[in-house]
PDB file of C-alpha atoms in Angstrom:
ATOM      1  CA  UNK Z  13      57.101  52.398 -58.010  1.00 77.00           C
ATOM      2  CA  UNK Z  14      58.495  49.629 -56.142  1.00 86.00           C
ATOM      3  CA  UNK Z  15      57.966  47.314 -59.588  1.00 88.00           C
ATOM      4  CA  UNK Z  16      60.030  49.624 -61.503  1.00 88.00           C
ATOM      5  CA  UNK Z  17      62.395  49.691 -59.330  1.00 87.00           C
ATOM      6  CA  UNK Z  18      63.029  46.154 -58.875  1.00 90.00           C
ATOM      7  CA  UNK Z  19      62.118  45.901 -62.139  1.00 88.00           C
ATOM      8  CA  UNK Z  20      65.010  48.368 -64.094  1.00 86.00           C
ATOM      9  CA  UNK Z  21      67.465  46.461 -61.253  1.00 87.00           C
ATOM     10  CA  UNK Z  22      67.090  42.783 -62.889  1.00 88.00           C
ATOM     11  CA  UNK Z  23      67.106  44.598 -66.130  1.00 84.00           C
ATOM     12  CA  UNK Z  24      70.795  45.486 -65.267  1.00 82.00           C
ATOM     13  CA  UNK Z  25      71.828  42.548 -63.770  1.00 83.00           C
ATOM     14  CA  UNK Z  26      70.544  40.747 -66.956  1.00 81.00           C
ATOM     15  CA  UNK Z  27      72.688  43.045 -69.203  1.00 77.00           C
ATOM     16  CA  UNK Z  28      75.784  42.615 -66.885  1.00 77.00           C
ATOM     17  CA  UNK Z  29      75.367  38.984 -67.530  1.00 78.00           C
ATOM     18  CA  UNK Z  30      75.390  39.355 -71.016  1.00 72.00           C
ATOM     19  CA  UNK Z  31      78.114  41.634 -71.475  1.00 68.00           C
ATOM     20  CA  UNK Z  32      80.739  40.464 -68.998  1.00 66.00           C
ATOM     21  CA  UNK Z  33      79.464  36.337 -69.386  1.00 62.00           C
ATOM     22  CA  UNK Z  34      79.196  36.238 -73.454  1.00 55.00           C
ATOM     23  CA  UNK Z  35      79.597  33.056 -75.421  1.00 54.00           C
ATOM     24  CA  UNK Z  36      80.626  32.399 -78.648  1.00 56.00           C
ATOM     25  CA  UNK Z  37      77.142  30.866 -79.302  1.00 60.00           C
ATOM     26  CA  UNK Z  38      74.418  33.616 -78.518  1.00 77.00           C
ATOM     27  CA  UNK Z  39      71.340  31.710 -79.945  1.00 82.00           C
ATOM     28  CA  UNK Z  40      72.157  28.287 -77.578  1.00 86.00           C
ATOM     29  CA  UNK Z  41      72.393  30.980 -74.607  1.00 85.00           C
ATOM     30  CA  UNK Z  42      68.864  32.642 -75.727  1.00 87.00           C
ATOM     31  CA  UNK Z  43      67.457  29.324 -76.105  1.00 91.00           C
ATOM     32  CA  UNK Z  44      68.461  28.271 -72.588  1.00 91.00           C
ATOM     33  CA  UNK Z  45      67.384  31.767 -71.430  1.00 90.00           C
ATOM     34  CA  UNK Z  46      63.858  31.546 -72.871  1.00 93.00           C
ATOM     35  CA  UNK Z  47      63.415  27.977 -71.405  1.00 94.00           C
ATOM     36  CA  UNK Z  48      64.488  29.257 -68.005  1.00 94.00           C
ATOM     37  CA  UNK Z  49      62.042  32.004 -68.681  1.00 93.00           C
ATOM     38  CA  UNK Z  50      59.339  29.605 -68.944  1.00 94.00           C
ATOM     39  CA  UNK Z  51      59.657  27.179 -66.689  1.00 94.00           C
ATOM     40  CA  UNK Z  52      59.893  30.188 -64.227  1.00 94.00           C
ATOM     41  CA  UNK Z  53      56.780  31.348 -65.376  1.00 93.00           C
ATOM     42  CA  UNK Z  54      54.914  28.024 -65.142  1.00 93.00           C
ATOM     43  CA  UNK Z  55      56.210  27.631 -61.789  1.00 92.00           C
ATOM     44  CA  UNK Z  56      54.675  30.789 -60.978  1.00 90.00           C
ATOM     45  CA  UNK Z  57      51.336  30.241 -62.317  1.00 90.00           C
ATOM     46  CA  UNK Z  58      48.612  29.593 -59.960  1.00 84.00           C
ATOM     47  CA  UNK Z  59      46.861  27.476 -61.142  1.00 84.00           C
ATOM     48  CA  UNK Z  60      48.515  25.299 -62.984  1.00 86.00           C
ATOM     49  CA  UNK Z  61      46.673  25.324 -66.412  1.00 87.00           C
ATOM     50  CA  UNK Z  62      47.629  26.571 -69.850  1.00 88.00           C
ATOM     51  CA  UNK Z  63      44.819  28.024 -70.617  1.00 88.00           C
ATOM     52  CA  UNK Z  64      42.085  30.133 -67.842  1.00 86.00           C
ATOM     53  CA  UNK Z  65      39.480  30.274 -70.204  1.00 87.00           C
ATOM     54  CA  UNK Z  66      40.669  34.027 -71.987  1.00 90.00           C
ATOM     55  CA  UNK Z  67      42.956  33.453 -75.145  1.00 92.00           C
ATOM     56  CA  UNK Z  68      44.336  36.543 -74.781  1.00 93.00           C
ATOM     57  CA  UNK Z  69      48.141  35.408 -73.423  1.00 92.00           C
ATOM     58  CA  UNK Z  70      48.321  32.374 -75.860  1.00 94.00           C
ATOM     59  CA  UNK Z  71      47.998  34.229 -78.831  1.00 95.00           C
ATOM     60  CA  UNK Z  72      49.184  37.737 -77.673  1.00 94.00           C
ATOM     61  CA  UNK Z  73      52.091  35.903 -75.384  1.00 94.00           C
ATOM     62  CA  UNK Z  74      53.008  33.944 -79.339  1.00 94.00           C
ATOM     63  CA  UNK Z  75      52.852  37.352 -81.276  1.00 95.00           C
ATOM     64  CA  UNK Z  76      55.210  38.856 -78.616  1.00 93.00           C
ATOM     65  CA  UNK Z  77      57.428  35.900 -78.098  1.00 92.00           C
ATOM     66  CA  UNK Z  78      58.079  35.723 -82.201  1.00 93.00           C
ATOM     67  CA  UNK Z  79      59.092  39.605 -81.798  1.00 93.00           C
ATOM     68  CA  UNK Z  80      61.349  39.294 -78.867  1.00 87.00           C
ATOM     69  CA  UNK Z  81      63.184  36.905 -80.933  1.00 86.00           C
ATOM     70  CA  UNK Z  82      62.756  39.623 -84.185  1.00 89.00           C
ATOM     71  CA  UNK Z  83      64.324  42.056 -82.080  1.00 86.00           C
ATOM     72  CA  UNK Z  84      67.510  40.119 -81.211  1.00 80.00           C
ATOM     73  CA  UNK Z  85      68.104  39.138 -84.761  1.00 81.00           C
ATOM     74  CA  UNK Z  86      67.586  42.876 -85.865  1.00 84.00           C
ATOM     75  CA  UNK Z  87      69.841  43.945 -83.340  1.00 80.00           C
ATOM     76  CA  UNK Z  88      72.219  41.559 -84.349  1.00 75.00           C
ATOM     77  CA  UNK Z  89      72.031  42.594 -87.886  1.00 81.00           C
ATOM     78  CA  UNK Z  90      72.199  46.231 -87.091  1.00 81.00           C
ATOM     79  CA  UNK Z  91      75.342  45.393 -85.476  1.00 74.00           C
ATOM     80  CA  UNK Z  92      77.017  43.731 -88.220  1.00 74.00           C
ATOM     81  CA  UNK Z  93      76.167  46.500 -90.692  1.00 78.00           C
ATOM     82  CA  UNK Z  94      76.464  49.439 -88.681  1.00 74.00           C
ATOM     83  CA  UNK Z  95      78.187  49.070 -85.489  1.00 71.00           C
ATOM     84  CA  UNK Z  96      77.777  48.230 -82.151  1.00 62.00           C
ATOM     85  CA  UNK Z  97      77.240  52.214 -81.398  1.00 64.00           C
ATOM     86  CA  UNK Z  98      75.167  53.329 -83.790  1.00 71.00           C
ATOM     87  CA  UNK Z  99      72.667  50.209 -82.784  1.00 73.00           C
ATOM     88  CA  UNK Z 100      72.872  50.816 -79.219  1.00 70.00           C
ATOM     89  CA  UNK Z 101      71.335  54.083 -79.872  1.00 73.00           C
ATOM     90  CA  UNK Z 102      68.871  53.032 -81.862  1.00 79.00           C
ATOM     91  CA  UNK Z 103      67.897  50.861 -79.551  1.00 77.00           C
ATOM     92  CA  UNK Z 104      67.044  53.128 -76.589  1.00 76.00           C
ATOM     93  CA  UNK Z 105      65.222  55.641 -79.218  1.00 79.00           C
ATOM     94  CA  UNK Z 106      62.997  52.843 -79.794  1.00 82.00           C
ATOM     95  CA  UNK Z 107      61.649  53.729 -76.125  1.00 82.00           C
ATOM     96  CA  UNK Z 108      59.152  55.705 -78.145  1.00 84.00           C
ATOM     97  CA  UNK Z 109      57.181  53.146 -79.533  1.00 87.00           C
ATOM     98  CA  UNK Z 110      55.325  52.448 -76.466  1.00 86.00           C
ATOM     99  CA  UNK Z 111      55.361  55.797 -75.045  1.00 84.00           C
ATOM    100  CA  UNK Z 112      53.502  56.993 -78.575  1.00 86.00           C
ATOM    101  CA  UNK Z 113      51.780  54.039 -78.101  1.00 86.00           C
ATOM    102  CA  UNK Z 114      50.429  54.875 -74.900  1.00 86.00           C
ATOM    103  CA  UNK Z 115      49.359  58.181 -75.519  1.00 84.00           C
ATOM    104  CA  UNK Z 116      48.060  57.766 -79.017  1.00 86.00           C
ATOM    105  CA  UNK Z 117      45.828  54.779 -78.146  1.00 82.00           C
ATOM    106  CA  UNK Z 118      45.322  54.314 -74.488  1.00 81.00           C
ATOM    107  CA  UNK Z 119      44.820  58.066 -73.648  1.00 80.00           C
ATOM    108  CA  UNK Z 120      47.648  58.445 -71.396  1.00 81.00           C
ATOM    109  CA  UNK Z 121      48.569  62.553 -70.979  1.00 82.00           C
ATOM    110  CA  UNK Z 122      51.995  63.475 -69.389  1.00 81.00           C
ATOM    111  CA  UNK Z 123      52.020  66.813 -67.549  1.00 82.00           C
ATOM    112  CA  UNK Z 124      54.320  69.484 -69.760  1.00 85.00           C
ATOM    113  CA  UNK Z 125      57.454  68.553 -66.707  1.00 83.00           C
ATOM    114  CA  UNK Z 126      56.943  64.836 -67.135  1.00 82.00           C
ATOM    115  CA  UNK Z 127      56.930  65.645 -71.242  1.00 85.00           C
ATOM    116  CA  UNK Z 128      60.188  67.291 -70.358  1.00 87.00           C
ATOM    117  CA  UNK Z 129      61.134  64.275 -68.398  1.00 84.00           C
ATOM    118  CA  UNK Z 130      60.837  61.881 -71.376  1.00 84.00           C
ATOM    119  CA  UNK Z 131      62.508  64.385 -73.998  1.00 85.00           C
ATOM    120  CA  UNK Z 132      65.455  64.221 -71.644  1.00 84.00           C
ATOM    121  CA  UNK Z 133      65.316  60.588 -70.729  1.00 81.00           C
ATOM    122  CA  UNK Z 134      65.671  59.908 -74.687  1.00 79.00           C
ATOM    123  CA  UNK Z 135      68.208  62.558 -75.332  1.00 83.00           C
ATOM    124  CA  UNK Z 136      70.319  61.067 -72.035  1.00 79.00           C
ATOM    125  CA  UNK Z 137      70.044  57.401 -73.549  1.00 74.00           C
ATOM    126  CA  UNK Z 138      71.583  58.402 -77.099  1.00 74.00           C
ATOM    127  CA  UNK Z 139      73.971  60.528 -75.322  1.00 77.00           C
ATOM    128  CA  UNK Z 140      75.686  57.415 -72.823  1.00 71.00           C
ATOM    129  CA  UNK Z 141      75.863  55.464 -76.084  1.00 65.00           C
ATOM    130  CA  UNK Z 142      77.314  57.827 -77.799  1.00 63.00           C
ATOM    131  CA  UNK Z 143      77.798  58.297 -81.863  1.00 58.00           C
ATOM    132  CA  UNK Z 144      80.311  57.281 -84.145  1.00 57.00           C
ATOM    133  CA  UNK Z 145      83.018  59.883 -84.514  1.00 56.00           C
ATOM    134  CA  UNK Z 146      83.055  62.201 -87.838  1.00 51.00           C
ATOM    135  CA  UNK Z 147      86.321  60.246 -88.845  1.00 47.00           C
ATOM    136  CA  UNK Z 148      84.354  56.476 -88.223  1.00 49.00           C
ATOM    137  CA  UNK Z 149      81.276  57.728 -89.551  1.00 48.00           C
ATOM    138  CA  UNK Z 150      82.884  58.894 -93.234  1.00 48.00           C
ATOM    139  CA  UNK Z 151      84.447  55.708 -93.109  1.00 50.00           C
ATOM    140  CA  UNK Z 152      81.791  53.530 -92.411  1.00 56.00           C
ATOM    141  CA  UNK Z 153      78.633  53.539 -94.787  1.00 66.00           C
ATOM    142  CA  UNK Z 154      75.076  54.242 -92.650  1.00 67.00           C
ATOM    143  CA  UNK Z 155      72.258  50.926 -93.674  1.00 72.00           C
ATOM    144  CA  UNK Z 156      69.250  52.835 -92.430  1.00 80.00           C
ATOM    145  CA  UNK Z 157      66.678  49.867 -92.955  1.00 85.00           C
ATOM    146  CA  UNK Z 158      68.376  47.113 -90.259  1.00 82.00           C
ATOM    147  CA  UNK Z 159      68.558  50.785 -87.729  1.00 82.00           C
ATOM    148  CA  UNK Z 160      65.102  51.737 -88.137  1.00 87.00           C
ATOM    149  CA  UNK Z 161      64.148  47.590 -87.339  1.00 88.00           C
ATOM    150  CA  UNK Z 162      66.218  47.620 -84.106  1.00 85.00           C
ATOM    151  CA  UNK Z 163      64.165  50.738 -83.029  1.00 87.00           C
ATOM    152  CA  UNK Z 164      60.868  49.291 -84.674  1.00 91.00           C
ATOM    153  CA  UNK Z 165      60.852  45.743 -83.131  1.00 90.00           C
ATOM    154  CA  UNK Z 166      62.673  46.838 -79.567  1.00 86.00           C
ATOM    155  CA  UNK Z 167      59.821  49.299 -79.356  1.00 87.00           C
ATOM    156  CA  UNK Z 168      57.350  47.099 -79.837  1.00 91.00           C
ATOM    157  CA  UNK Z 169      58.749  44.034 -77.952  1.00 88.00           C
ATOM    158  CA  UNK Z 170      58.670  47.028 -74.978  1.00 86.00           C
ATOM    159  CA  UNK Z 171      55.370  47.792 -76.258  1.00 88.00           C
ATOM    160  CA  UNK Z 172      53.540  44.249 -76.221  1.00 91.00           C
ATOM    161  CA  UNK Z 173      53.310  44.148 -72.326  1.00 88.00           C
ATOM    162  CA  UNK Z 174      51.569  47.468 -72.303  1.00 88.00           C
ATOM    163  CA  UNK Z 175      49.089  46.033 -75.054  1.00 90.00           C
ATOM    164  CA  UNK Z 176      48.815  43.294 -72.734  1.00 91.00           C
ATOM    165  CA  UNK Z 177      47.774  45.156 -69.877  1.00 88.00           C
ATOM    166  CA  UNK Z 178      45.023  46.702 -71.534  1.00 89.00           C
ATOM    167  CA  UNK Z 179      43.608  43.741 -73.282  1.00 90.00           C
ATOM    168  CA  UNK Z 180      44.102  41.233 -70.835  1.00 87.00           C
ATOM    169  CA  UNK Z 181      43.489  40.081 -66.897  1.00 87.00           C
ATOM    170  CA  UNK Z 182      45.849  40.667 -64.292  1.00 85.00           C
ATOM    171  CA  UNK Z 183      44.992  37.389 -62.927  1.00 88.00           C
ATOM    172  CA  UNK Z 184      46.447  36.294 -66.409  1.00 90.00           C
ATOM    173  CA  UNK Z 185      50.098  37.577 -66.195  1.00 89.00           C
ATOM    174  CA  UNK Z 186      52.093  35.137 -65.516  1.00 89.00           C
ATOM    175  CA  UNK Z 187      50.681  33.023 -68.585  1.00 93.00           C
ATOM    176  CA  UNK Z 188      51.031  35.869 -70.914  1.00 93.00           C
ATOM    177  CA  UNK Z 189      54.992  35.790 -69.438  1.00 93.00           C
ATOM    178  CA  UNK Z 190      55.126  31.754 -70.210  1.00 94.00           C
ATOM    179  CA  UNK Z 191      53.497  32.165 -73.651  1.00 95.00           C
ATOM    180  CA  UNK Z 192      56.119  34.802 -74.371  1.00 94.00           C
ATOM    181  CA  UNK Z 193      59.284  32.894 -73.674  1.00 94.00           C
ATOM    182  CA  UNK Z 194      57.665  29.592 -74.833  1.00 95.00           C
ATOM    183  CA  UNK Z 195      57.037  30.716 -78.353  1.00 95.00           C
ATOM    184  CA  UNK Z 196      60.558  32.844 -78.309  1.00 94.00           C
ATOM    185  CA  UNK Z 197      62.534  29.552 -77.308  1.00 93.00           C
ATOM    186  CA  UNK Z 198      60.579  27.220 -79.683  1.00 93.00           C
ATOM    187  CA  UNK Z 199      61.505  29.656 -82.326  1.00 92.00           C
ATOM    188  CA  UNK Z 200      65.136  29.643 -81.068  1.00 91.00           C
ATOM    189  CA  UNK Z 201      65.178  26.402 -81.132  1.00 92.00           C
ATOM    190  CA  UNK Z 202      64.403  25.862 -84.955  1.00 90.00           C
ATOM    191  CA  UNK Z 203      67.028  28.699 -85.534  1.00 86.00           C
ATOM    192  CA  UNK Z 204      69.805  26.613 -83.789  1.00 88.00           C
ATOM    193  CA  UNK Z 205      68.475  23.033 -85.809  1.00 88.00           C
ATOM    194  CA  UNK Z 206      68.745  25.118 -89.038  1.00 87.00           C
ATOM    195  CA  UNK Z 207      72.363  26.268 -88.465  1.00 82.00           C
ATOM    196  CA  UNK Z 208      73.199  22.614 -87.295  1.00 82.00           C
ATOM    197  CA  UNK Z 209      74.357  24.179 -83.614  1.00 83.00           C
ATOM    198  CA  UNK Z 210      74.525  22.117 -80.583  1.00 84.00           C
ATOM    199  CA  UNK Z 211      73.841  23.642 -77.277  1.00 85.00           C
ATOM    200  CA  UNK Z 212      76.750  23.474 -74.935  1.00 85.00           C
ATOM    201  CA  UNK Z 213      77.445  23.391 -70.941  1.00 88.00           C
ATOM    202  CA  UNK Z 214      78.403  27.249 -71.591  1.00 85.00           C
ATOM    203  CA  UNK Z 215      75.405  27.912 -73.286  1.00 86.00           C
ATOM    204  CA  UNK Z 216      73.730  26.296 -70.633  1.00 89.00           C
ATOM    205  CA  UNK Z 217      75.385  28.000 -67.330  1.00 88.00           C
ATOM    206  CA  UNK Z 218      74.839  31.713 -69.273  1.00 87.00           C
ATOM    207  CA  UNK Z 219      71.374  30.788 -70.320  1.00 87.00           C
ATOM    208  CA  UNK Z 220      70.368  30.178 -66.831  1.00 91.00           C
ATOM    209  CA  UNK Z 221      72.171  33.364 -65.991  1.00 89.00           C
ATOM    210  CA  UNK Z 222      70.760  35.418 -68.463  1.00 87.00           C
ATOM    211  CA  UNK Z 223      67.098  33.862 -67.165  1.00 89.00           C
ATOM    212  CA  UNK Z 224      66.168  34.299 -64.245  1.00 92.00           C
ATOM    213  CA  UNK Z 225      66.862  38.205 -63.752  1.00 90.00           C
ATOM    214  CA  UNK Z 226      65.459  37.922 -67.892  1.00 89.00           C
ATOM    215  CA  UNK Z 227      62.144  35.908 -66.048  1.00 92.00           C
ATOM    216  CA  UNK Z 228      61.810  38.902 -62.790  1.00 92.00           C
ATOM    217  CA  UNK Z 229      62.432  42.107 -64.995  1.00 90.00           C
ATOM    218  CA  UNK Z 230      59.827  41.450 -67.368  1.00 89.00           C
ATOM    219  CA  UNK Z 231      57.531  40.136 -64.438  1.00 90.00           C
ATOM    220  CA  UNK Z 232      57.689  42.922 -62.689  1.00 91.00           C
ATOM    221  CA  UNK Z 233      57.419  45.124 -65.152  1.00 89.00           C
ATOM    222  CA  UNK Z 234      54.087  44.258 -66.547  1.00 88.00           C
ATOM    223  CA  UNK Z 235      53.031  44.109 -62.696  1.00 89.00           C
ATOM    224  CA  UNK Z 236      55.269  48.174 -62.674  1.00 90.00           C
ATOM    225  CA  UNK Z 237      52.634  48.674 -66.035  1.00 87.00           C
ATOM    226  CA  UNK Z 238      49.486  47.915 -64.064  1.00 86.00           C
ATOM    227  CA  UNK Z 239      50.086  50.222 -61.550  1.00 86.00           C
ATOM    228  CA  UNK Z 240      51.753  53.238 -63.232  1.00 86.00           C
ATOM    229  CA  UNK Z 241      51.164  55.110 -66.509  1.00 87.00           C
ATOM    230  CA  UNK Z 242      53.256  53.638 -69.594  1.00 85.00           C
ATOM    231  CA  UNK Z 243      55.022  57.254 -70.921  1.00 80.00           C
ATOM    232  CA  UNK Z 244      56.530  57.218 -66.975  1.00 86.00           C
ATOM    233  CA  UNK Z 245      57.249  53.646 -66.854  1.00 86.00           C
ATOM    234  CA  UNK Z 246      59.166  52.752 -70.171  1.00 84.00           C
ATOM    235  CA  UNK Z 247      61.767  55.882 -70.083  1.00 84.00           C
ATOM    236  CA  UNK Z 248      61.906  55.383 -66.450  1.00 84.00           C
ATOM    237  CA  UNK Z 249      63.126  52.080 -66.712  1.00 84.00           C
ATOM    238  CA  UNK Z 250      65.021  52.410 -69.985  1.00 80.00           C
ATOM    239  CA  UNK Z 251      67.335  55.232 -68.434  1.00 80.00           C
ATOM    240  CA  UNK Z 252      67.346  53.430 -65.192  1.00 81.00           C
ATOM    241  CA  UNK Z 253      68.970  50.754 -66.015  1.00 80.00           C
ATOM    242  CA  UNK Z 254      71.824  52.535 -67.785  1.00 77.00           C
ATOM    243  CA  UNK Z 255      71.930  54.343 -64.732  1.00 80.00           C
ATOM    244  CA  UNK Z 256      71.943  50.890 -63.025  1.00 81.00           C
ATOM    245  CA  UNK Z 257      74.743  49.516 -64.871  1.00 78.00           C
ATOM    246  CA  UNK Z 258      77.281  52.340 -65.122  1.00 77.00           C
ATOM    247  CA  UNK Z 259      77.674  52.689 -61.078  1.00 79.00           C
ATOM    248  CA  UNK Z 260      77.441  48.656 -61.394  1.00 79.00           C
ATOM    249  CA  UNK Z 261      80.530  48.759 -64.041  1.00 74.00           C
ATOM    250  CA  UNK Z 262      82.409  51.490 -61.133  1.00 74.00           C
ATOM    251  CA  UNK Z 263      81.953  49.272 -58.823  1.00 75.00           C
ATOM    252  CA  UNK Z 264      82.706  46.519 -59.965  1.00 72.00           C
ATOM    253  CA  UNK Z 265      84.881  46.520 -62.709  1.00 68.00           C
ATOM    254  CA  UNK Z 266      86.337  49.767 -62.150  1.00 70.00           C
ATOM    255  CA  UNK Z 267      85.378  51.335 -65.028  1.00 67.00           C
ATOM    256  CA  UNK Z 268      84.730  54.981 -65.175  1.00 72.00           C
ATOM    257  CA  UNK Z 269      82.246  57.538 -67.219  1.00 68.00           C
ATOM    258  CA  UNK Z 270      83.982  59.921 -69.549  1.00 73.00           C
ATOM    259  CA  UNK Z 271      82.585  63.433 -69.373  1.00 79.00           C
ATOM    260  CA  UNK Z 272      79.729  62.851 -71.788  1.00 76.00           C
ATOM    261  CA  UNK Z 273      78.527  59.962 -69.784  1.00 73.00           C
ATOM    262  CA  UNK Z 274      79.158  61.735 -66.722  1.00 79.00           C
ATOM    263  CA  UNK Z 275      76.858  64.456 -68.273  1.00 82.00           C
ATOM    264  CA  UNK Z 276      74.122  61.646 -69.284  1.00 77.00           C
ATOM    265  CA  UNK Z 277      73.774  60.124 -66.323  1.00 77.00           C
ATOM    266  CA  UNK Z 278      73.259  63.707 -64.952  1.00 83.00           C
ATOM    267  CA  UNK Z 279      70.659  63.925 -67.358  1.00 80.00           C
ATOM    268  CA  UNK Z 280      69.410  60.587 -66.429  1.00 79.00           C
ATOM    269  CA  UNK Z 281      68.831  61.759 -62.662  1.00 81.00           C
ATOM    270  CA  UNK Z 282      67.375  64.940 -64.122  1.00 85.00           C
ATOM    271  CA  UNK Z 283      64.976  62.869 -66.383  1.00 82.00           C
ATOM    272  CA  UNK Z 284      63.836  60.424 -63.181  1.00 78.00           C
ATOM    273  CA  UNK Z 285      63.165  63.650 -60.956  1.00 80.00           C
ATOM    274  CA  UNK Z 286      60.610  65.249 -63.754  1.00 81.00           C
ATOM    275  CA  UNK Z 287      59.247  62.079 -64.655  1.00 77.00           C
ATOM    276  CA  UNK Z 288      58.012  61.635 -61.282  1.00 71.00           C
ATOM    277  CA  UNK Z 289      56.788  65.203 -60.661  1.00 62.00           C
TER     278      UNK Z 289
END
């Protein structure tokens, strides 16, 4: 539990970073971020090698790497088509993926309270985000096929370490974490040489930023993974970190909840207590 809990707190301080630190150029910051990532990793890895005799995190770490990138660009392209709160929610909901994933394949079985627990985690995400209002939403034509991609490849970025974990050796994690953020910065990297973009002393000081909690969050997550069943782990740490970030924001910025997000993060706690029953 400890994992998760460390885990869902980088999480936060990652998305802080990104909201309250933005840059005009997001792909030079993701490419700096991914390099951090990866260095970090490599630092970590004991031994040094690239390769420990299993293939598994070179050519699972690529696949995943190649979708973390996917995701962002989906996102992204939710975003400009449909809104920055229709996407958001679409985003959490795509929490599912791996917790389908997990019980469909892997034979995980939640008790009917912890079931509960992850009905109420998903309804609490879409309900901090909110939905467009009835007069924004008849303005504002719904593209369902860049929505149902943002939940699609979020879930399954989410999912990959899960996959991972099942597939692979523990003894193997941290290269399956530098295979990840290798391939998703080399990939970056041709995006940025294609749009003829430099990367700046901004990009670089956010990058950095956005890295290393980036780096420890999806560490300790697989290691959260290993330990704990996936359909308590992902909505766990998905509504966590909301959690995580709207005392953060109070705090902080001094920014209060209105009464629906007062009433999510109630729903959040409610979620946490059942998911750990």
């Amino acid at each position: 539990m400890l994992f998760l809990f460390l885990a869902l707190l980088f999480s936060a301080v990652l998305a802080l970073v990104l909201k309250y630190l933005n840059t005009g150029s997001p792909y030079g910051v993701y490419f700096v971020n991914y390099i951090t990532c990866a260095l970090l990793a490599f630092a970590t890895l004991q031994p040094k090698t690239l390769y420990s005799g299993d293939a598994t995190p070179c050519w699972l770490g690529a696949i995943t790497g190649l979708i973390y990138l996917a995701s962002l660009a989906a996102n992204g392209y939710s975003i400009h088509k449909n809104g920055a709160i229709l996407s958001s929610v679409f985003t959490r909901l795509g929490v599912l993926v791996p917790i389908l994933l997990s019980v469909t394949l892997f034979g995980e079985r939640p008790t009917l309270l912890q079931g509960l627990g992850v009905v109420l985690a998903v309804a609490a995400a879409v309900v901090m985000n909110g939905l467009p209002g009835k007069a924004a939403a008849a303005e504002q034509r719904v593209y369902l096929l860049p929505l149902v991609l943002t939940l699609l490849l979020n879930g399954t970025a989410d999912a990959m370490s899960k996959v991972f974990n099942q597939l692979g050796r523990r003894q193997d994690d941290g290269l399956f974490m530098f295979y990840i953020f290798l391939f998703a910065g080399l990939a970056t990297l041709v995006l940025l040489l294609r749009q003829h973009r430099t990367v700046t002393k901004r990009d670089v000081l956010f990058g950095i930023l956005a890295g290393v909690p980036n780096f420890l969050s999806s560490r300790l997550l697989l290691a959260a993974l290993g330990q704990l069943p996936a359909f308590l782990v992902y909505p766990s740490y998905s509504v966590g970190v909301i959690l995580v970030i709207s005392v953060a924001s109070f705090f902080l910025f001094r920014e209060r909840l209105n009464r629906r997000q007062l009433g999510a993060a109630g729903m959040i706690l409610a979620a946490l207590v059942l998911l750990n029953l």
